[in-house]
Coordinates of C-alpha atoms in Angstrom, one line a residue:
M1 CA 2.9 -10.5 35.6
S2 CA 2.4 -12.4 32.1
R3 CA 2.3 -10.4 29.1
R4 CA -1.5 -11.2 28.6
T5 CA -2.0 -9.6 31.8
L6 CA -0.1 -6.4 30.7
I7 CA -1.5 -6.2 27.2
K8 CA -4.8 -6.1 29.4
A9 CA -3.7 -4.0 31.3
A10 CA -2.3 -1.3 28.8
A11 CA -5.8 -1.9 27.3
A12 CA -7.5 -0.7 30.3
A13 CA -5.3 1.9 31.2
G14 CA -3.5 3.1 27.7
S15 CA -4.0 6.7 27.2
A16 CA -4.5 7.8 24.1
T17 CA -1.0 8.3 22.9
G18 CA -0.4 4.3 23.3
L19 CA 0.7 2.9 26.8
V20 CA 0.8 4.7 29.6
P21 CA 4.5 5.5 31.0
G22 CA 4.4 3.8 34.2
L23 CA 3.2 0.6 32.3
Q24 CA 5.8 1.0 30.2
S25 CA 8.6 0.9 32.8
A26 CA 6.8 -2.2 34.2
V27 CA 6.7 -3.9 30.8
Y28 CA 10.6 -3.0 30.4
A29 CA 11.6 -3.8 34.2
Q30 CA 9.9 -7.4 34.0
G31 CA 12.0 -7.7 30.8
S32 CA 8.9 -9.9 28.9
D33 CA 8.1 -7.2 26.5
K34 CA 11.1 -5.5 26.0
P35 CA 12.1 -5.4 21.9
E36 CA 14.6 -8.1 21.6
K37 CA 16.0 -5.4 18.3
E38 CA 16.6 -2.3 19.0
E39 CA 17.3 -1.0 15.6
V40 CA 15.1 -1.7 13.0
R41 CA 16.2 -1.1 9.2
I42 CA 12.7 -0.4 7.4
G43 CA 12.9 0.0 3.4
F44 CA 10.9 2.7 1.7
I45 CA 10.3 4.0 -1.8
P46 CA 9.8 7.5 -2.3
L47 CA 6.1 7.7 -2.2
T48 CA 4.0 10.2 -0.1
D49 CA 2.7 6.4 1.8
C50 CA 6.1 5.9 3.3
A51 CA 5.2 9.1 5.5
S52 CA 3.8 7.1 8.4
V53 CA 7.0 5.1 8.5
V54 CA 8.9 8.2 8.1
M55 CA 7.4 10.2 10.6
A56 CA 7.8 7.5 13.5
S57 CA 11.4 8.2 13.0
V58 CA 11.3 12.1 12.8
L59 CA 9.0 12.7 15.6
G60 CA 10.9 10.4 17.7
F61 CA 7.7 7.8 18.5
D62 CA 9.8 5.0 17.8
K63 CA 12.1 6.2 21.1
K64 CA 8.8 6.2 23.2
Y65 CA 8.0 2.6 22.3
G66 CA 11.6 1.5 22.8
V67 CA 13.4 0.7 19.5
K68 CA 15.1 3.2 16.8
I69 CA 13.7 2.9 13.4
V70 CA 16.1 3.5 10.5
P71 CA 14.2 4.4 7.4
T72 CA 16.5 3.4 4.4
K73 CA 15.6 4.8 0.6
E74 CA 15.3 1.7 -2.0
A75 CA 15.4 2.4 -5.4
S76 CA 13.1 -0.4 -6.6
W77 CA 10.6 -2.8 -5.2
A78 CA 12.5 -5.7 -6.9
G79 CA 15.3 -4.4 -4.4
V80 CA 12.7 -4.5 -1.6
R81 CA 11.7 -7.6 -2.0
D82 CA 15.4 -8.8 -2.3
K83 CA 16.8 -7.1 0.7
L84 CA 14.1 -8.3 2.8
V85 CA 14.6 -11.6 1.9
N86 CA 18.3 -11.6 2.8
G87 CA 17.5 -9.8 5.6
E88 CA 19.3 -6.6 4.7
L89 CA 16.2 -5.4 5.7
D90 CA 14.2 -5.8 9.0
M91 CA 11.0 -4.8 7.3
A92 CA 9.7 -2.7 4.6
H93 CA 6.8 -0.4 3.7
V94 CA 6.0 -2.4 0.9
L95 CA 3.4 -3.3 -2.2
Y96 CA 0.5 -6.0 -0.2
G97 CA 0.5 -8.3 -3.5
L98 CA 4.9 -8.4 -3.4
I99 CA 4.5 -10.1 0.1
Y100 CA 1.7 -12.6 -0.8
G101 CA 4.0 -13.3 -4.4
V102 CA 7.4 -13.8 -2.4
H103 CA 5.3 -15.9 0.2
L104 CA 3.9 -18.2 -2.9
G105 CA 7.2 -17.8 -4.8
V106 CA 5.9 -16.2 -7.7
G107 CA 8.5 -14.2 -9.8
G108 CA 11.1 -14.4 -7.6
P109 CA 12.7 -16.6 -4.6
R110 CA 10.2 -18.0 -2.1
K111 CA 10.0 -17.5 1.8
D112 CA 7.4 -17.4 4.7
M113 CA 6.4 -13.2 4.7
A114 CA 4.0 -11.5 7.5
V115 CA 1.9 -8.6 6.7
L116 CA 2.1 -6.7 10.2
M117 CA -0.5 -3.7 9.4
T118 CA -1.4 -2.0 6.6
L119 CA -0.3 1.5 6.5
N120 CA -2.7 3.6 3.6
N121 CA -5.9 3.4 2.1
N122 CA -6.5 5.1 -1.3
G123 CA -4.2 7.5 -3.2
R124 CA -2.8 6.2 -6.1
A125 CA -3.9 7.0 -9.8
I126 CA -4.2 6.2 -13.7
T127 CA -2.0 9.0 -15.3
L128 CA -2.2 8.7 -19.2
S129 CA 0.3 10.7 -21.6
K130 CA -1.2 14.2 -22.8
K131 CA -1.1 13.0 -26.4
L132 CA -3.3 10.6 -26.0
A133 CA -5.3 12.8 -23.7
D134 CA -5.4 15.5 -27.0
K135 CA -7.1 12.5 -28.8
G136 CA -9.9 11.9 -26.6
A137 CA -8.6 9.2 -23.9
V138 CA -9.3 10.9 -21.0
D139 CA -10.9 7.7 -18.8
A140 CA -11.2 4.3 -19.7
A141 CA -14.3 3.7 -22.4
S142 CA -12.5 6.4 -23.9
L143 CA -9.1 4.9 -24.2
A144 CA -10.3 1.7 -25.2
K145 CA -12.3 3.4 -28.4
L146 CA -9.1 4.8 -29.3
M147 CA -7.4 1.2 -29.1
T148 CA -9.8 0.4 -31.2
T149 CA -10.0 2.6 -33.8
E150 CA -6.3 3.8 -33.8
K151 CA -4.4 0.8 -33.6
R152 CA -1.0 0.2 -32.6
E153 CA 1.1 -1.3 -30.1
Y154 CA 0.1 0.8 -26.2
T155 CA 2.5 0.6 -23.2
F156 CA 1.3 0.8 -19.6
A157 CA 3.7 1.1 -16.9
Q158 CA 3.1 -0.4 -13.2
T159 CA 5.6 -1.2 -10.3
F160 CA 5.9 -4.6 -10.1
P161 CA 4.3 -7.7 -11.4
T162 CA 2.6 -9.0 -8.1
G163 CA 2.0 -5.5 -6.6
T164 CA -0.8 -3.3 -6.0
H165 CA -0.7 -1.0 -9.1
A166 CA -0.3 -4.0 -11.7
M167 CA -3.6 -4.7 -10.4
W168 CA -5.5 -1.5 -10.4
L169 CA -4.2 -1.1 -14.0
Y170 CA -4.9 -4.4 -15.0
Y171 CA -8.7 -4.0 -13.3
W172 CA -9.4 -0.6 -14.4
L173 CA -8.0 -1.8 -17.9
A174 CA -10.5 -5.0 -17.9
S175 CA -13.6 -3.3 -16.2
V176 CA -13.8 -1.6 -20.4
G177 CA -13.1 -5.3 -21.9
V178 CA -9.1 -4.4 -22.6
N179 CA -7.1 -7.0 -21.8
P180 CA -3.5 -5.9 -20.6
L181 CA -2.0 -9.2 -21.5
K182 CA -3.1 -9.0 -24.7
D183 CA -4.1 -5.8 -26.1
A184 CA -1.5 -4.2 -24.8
K185 CA 2.4 -3.9 -23.5
V186 CA 2.4 -4.0 -20.0
I187 CA 6.0 -2.7 -18.4
T188 CA 7.9 -2.5 -14.7
V189 CA 8.8 1.1 -14.0
P190 CA 10.0 1.9 -10.3
P191 CA 7.7 4.5 -8.9
P192 CA 10.0 7.7 -9.0
Q193 CA 11.0 7.2 -12.6
M194 CA 7.2 7.2 -14.2
V195 CA 7.5 10.8 -14.8
A196 CA 10.4 11.0 -16.8
N197 CA 9.7 7.9 -19.0
M198 CA 6.8 9.5 -19.8
R199 CA 8.3 12.5 -20.4
V200 CA 10.6 10.7 -22.7
G201 CA 7.4 8.7 -24.9
N202 CA 7.9 5.5 -23.1
M203 CA 5.0 4.9 -22.1
D204 CA 1.2 6.0 -22.9
G205 CA 0.0 5.2 -19.4
Y206 CA 0.6 4.4 -15.9
C207 CA -0.7 3.2 -12.3
V208 CA 1.3 4.7 -9.4
G209 CA 1.1 5.6 -5.7
E210 CA 1.7 9.5 -5.3
P211 CA 3.0 12.2 -5.8
W212 CA 3.9 10.9 -9.0
G213 CA 0.6 11.3 -10.5
H214 CA 0.0 14.7 -9.8
R215 CA 3.3 15.7 -11.1
A216 CA 3.0 14.5 -14.3
I217 CA 0.1 17.2 -14.2
A218 CA 2.3 20.3 -12.5
D219 CA 4.6 19.5 -15.4
G220 CA 2.2 19.5 -18.0
I221 CA 2.9 15.3 -19.6
G222 CA -0.3 13.8 -18.1
I223 CA -3.8 13.8 -16.9
T224 CA -5.6 11.5 -14.1
A225 CA -7.6 8.8 -16.1
V226 CA -8.6 7.7 -12.5
T227 CA -7.9 7.5 -8.8
T228 CA -7.6 3.8 -7.3
Q229 CA -10.4 4.9 -4.7
D230 CA -12.5 5.6 -7.5
I231 CA -11.5 1.5 -9.0
W232 CA -12.1 0.5 -4.9
K233 CA -13.2 2.9 -2.5
D234 CA -10.7 2.6 0.6
H235 CA -8.7 0.0 -1.1
P236 CA -5.6 -1.9 0.9
E237 CA -2.5 -0.3 -0.9
K238 CA 1.2 -0.4 1.1
V239 CA 1.7 -2.8 4.0
L240 CA 4.2 -3.3 6.8
G241 CA 5.8 -6.2 5.6
T242 CA 8.2 -8.8 7.1
T243 CA 9.4 -12.4 6.8
G244 CA 7.7 -14.7 9.1
E245 CA 10.7 -15.6 10.6
F246 CA 11.7 -11.9 11.8
V247 CA 8.0 -12.3 13.6
K248 CA 8.8 -15.4 15.5
K249 CA 12.6 -14.3 16.5
Y250 CA 11.6 -10.9 17.5
P251 CA 7.8 -10.3 18.2
N252 CA 8.2 -7.5 21.1
T253 CA 10.1 -5.7 18.3
A254 CA 7.6 -6.2 16.0
R255 CA 5.1 -4.6 18.2
A256 CA 7.0 -1.9 19.0
V257 CA 7.2 -0.7 15.6
M258 CA 3.5 -0.8 14.9
M259 CA 3.0 1.2 17.8
A260 CA 5.1 3.8 17.1
I261 CA 3.9 3.6 13.0
L262 CA 0.3 3.5 14.3
E263 CA 0.6 6.8 16.4
A264 CA 2.4 8.1 13.9
S265 CA -0.3 7.4 11.2
R266 CA -3.1 8.9 13.8
W267 CA -0.7 12.1 14.0
I268 CA -0.9 12.6 10.2
D269 CA -4.8 11.7 10.1
A270 CA -5.4 14.3 13.0
G271 CA -5.8 17.2 11.0
L272 CA -4.6 20.1 8.5
Q273 CA -1.4 21.2 10.2
N274 CA 0.0 17.9 10.8
K275 CA -0.3 16.9 7.0
N276 CA 1.4 20.1 5.8
K277 CA 3.9 18.7 8.3
M278 CA 4.2 15.6 6.7
A279 CA 3.9 16.8 3.5
E280 CA 7.3 19.6 4.2
T281 CA 9.0 16.4 5.9
V282 CA 8.8 13.7 3.0
A283 CA 9.6 16.0 0.7
D284 CA 12.9 16.1 1.5
K285 CA 16.1 14.9 -0.1
A286 CA 16.0 12.0 1.8
Y287 CA 12.9 11.0 1.3
V288 CA 10.4 11.5 -1.7
N289 CA 12.7 14.6 -3.5
T290 CA 10.1 16.5 -4.6
S291 CA 8.0 19.9 -4.4
V292 CA 5.7 20.1 -1.0
D293 CA 3.0 21.4 -3.5
V294 CA 3.3 18.3 -5.7
I295 CA 2.5 16.1 -2.1
N296 CA 0.4 18.4 -0.1
Q297 CA -2.6 18.7 -2.6
R298 CA -3.9 15.4 -2.6
I299 CA -2.7 14.7 0.9
L300 CA -5.8 16.9 1.8
G301 CA -8.0 15.7 -1.1
R302 CA -7.6 18.9 -3.2
Y303 CA -7.8 17.2 -6.5
Q304 CA -7.3 18.0 -10.7
N305 CA -7.2 15.9 -13.8
G306 CA -5.1 18.1 -16.0
L307 CA -7.7 19.0 -18.1
G308 CA -9.2 22.0 -16.0
K309 CA -11.5 19.8 -13.7
T310 CA -10.9 20.1 -9.8
W311 CA -12.8 18.6 -6.8
D312 CA -12.2 17.5 -3.3
D313 CA -12.3 13.9 -2.7
P314 CA -13.5 13.0 0.8
N315 CA -11.7 9.5 -0.2
H316 CA -8.2 10.7 -0.3
M317 CA -5.0 9.1 0.6
K318 CA -5.7 7.6 4.8
F319 CA -3.2 6.9 7.1
F320 CA -5.3 5.9 9.9
N321 CA -9.5 6.9 9.6
D322 CA -9.9 6.1 13.5
G323 CA -8.3 2.6 13.1
A324 CA -9.9 1.5 9.9
V325 CA -7.2 1.6 8.0
N326 CA -5.0 -0.3 9.8
F327 CA -6.2 -3.9 10.4
P328 CA -5.0 -6.2 8.3
Y329 CA -8.1 -8.0 6.7
L330 CA -7.8 -11.3 5.4
S331 CA -10.1 -10.8 2.9
D332 CA -7.6 -8.1 1.5
G333 CA -4.8 -10.2 1.5
M334 CA -7.3 -13.1 -0.3
W335 CA -8.1 -10.5 -3.2
F336 CA -4.5 -10.0 -4.8
L337 CA -4.5 -13.8 -4.3
T338 CA -7.8 -13.5 -6.6
Q339 CA -5.9 -11.3 -9.7
H340 CA -2.7 -12.8 -8.9
K341 CA -4.7 -16.4 -10.5
R342 CA -7.2 -14.2 -12.4
W343 CA -3.9 -12.6 -14.8
G344 CA -1.5 -16.0 -14.7
L345 CA 0.7 -15.2 -12.0
L346 CA -0.3 -18.5 -9.6
K347 CA -1.3 -21.4 -11.9
E348 CA -4.1 -23.0 -9.7
H349 CA -6.0 -22.1 -7.1
V350 CA -4.7 -21.9 -4.0
D351 CA -6.0 -22.3 -0.3
Y352 CA -6.9 -18.5 -0.5
L353 CA -8.2 -17.9 3.2
A354 CA -5.4 -20.3 4.6
V355 CA -2.5 -18.2 2.6
A356 CA -4.1 -15.1 4.3
K357 CA -4.1 -16.6 7.6
Q358 CA -0.3 -17.5 7.5
V359 CA 0.4 -13.6 6.4
N360 CA -1.6 -11.4 8.2
Q361 CA -0.9 -10.9 11.7
I362 CA -4.2 -10.7 12.8
D363 CA -3.3 -11.6 16.6
L364 CA -0.3 -9.6 17.1
Y365 CA -2.3 -6.2 14.7
K366 CA -5.2 -6.8 17.9
Q367 CA -2.7 -7.2 21.2
V368 CA -0.8 -4.2 19.4
A369 CA -4.5 -1.9 19.1
G370 CA -5.9 -3.4 22.3
A371 CA -2.9 -1.7 24.1
M372 CA -3.4 1.5 22.0
K373 CA -7.2 1.8 22.8
I374 CA -7.7 1.5 18.7
S375 CA -10.7 -0.1 17.5
V376 CA -10.8 -3.6 15.7
P377 CA -13.3 -4.5 13.5
A378 CA -15.6 -7.7 14.7
S379 CA -14.7 -9.2 11.3
P380 CA -11.6 -10.1 9.6
M381 CA -13.5 -10.2 6.3
R382 CA -15.2 -7.1 4.5
S383 CA -17.1 -6.6 1.7
S384 CA -16.6 -3.9 -1.1
K385 CA -18.1 -3.4 -5.2
L386 CA -15.3 -2.1 -7.4
I387 CA -15.6 -0.3 -10.2
D388 CA -17.0 -2.8 -12.4
G389 CA -20.2 -3.8 -9.5
V390 CA -18.5 -7.0 -9.0
V391 CA -18.8 -7.3 -5.1
W392 CA -15.5 -9.2 -3.4
D393 CA -16.2 -10.6 -0.1
G394 CA -14.1 -13.1 0.3
K395 CA -16.6 -15.7 1.1
D396 CA -15.9 -18.0 -2.3
P397 CA -12.7 -17.0 -3.7
A398 CA -11.9 -19.2 -6.4
K399 CA -15.1 -19.0 -7.8
Y400 CA -14.7 -14.9 -8.1
A401 CA -11.1 -15.2 -9.2
D402 CA -13.0 -17.5 -12.1
G403 CA -15.6 -15.1 -13.0
F404 CA -14.4 -12.6 -15.0
K405 CA -14.8 -12.4 -18.4
V406 CA -11.2 -10.7 -19.4
K407 CA -8.3 -12.7 -18.0
A408 CA -5.2 -14.3 -18.6

């Protein structure tokens, strides 16, 4: 049997939990789809959205697909980048824009990179300090007004220059006419250090993944000014990233890991009980190192802003959402490139679509999704309207990138 025949057979016969055991053993017996590398080191940063990588390992989904995932806790995104590039890590739970930055040699070494799948949508927040909130800055408009009336240097933090958090922060500020590069000071701080830095007054605001948005509220030092799902509903966030070299050398391993993590993603999103178990697991010292209640509220869509407002958000962090989360849309990757150009990280326009096709492993993802009976969208492009009312659909990326009033 050829691998293609096996994948078709898997698509036809695959159970809800992936490949059927009989087929699995047939695949391994043939040796054609056996993972070439059985132990895979996957870096992660202590954030709620490392959960699918962690749970794939903890629940043993990795063993089912013939690999052993070794989650390795990293201190900063720069550290993740360096270890991916030099091969100390095989893969990582990583910022979408970081992978693209490395692929184009922006702000660091250049190496061919690969996005295997999207790990999650939604679930970041922009936090403003309690001091700003006490002066009336509780959202973008009131912050812009305060910055105009009370002139001083305002400092905001993101987690990595080409990363997602930087882009959400910049986009949000720019939507009310604040140029993050000219009207403020922007610093880079690793996610787990955000709350401590705000506590001692090192910044006025920050954008980061959970649980560090909710933690600022729990500690009484900050408020949620906006969630990132309010900037872009169902936005792409972390990806399973690796090098182009790894995918070429170990395609079966890549597929096996993707299957294990997709199964974990589906498990997390399957219900309340699973989400609570996930929160208990990742809160542990070995992973995020925080209290369970700081994680589980926002995972269930239960939000509070630190000013007395509470709400249930249907667009909370999602890991699977019937497969809608995980497809590596070309337009998602291209969006980050348009923002890199907008903010001067890219000096010239690139061939946006060509770069996305090099990085996002659409064919590989389709093979895996087919074998697991996970639906894939008809098109690798999608259309979204962001907080400023501007629609992104990937059709004319250069025009889109140049079309913003506020830019570098």
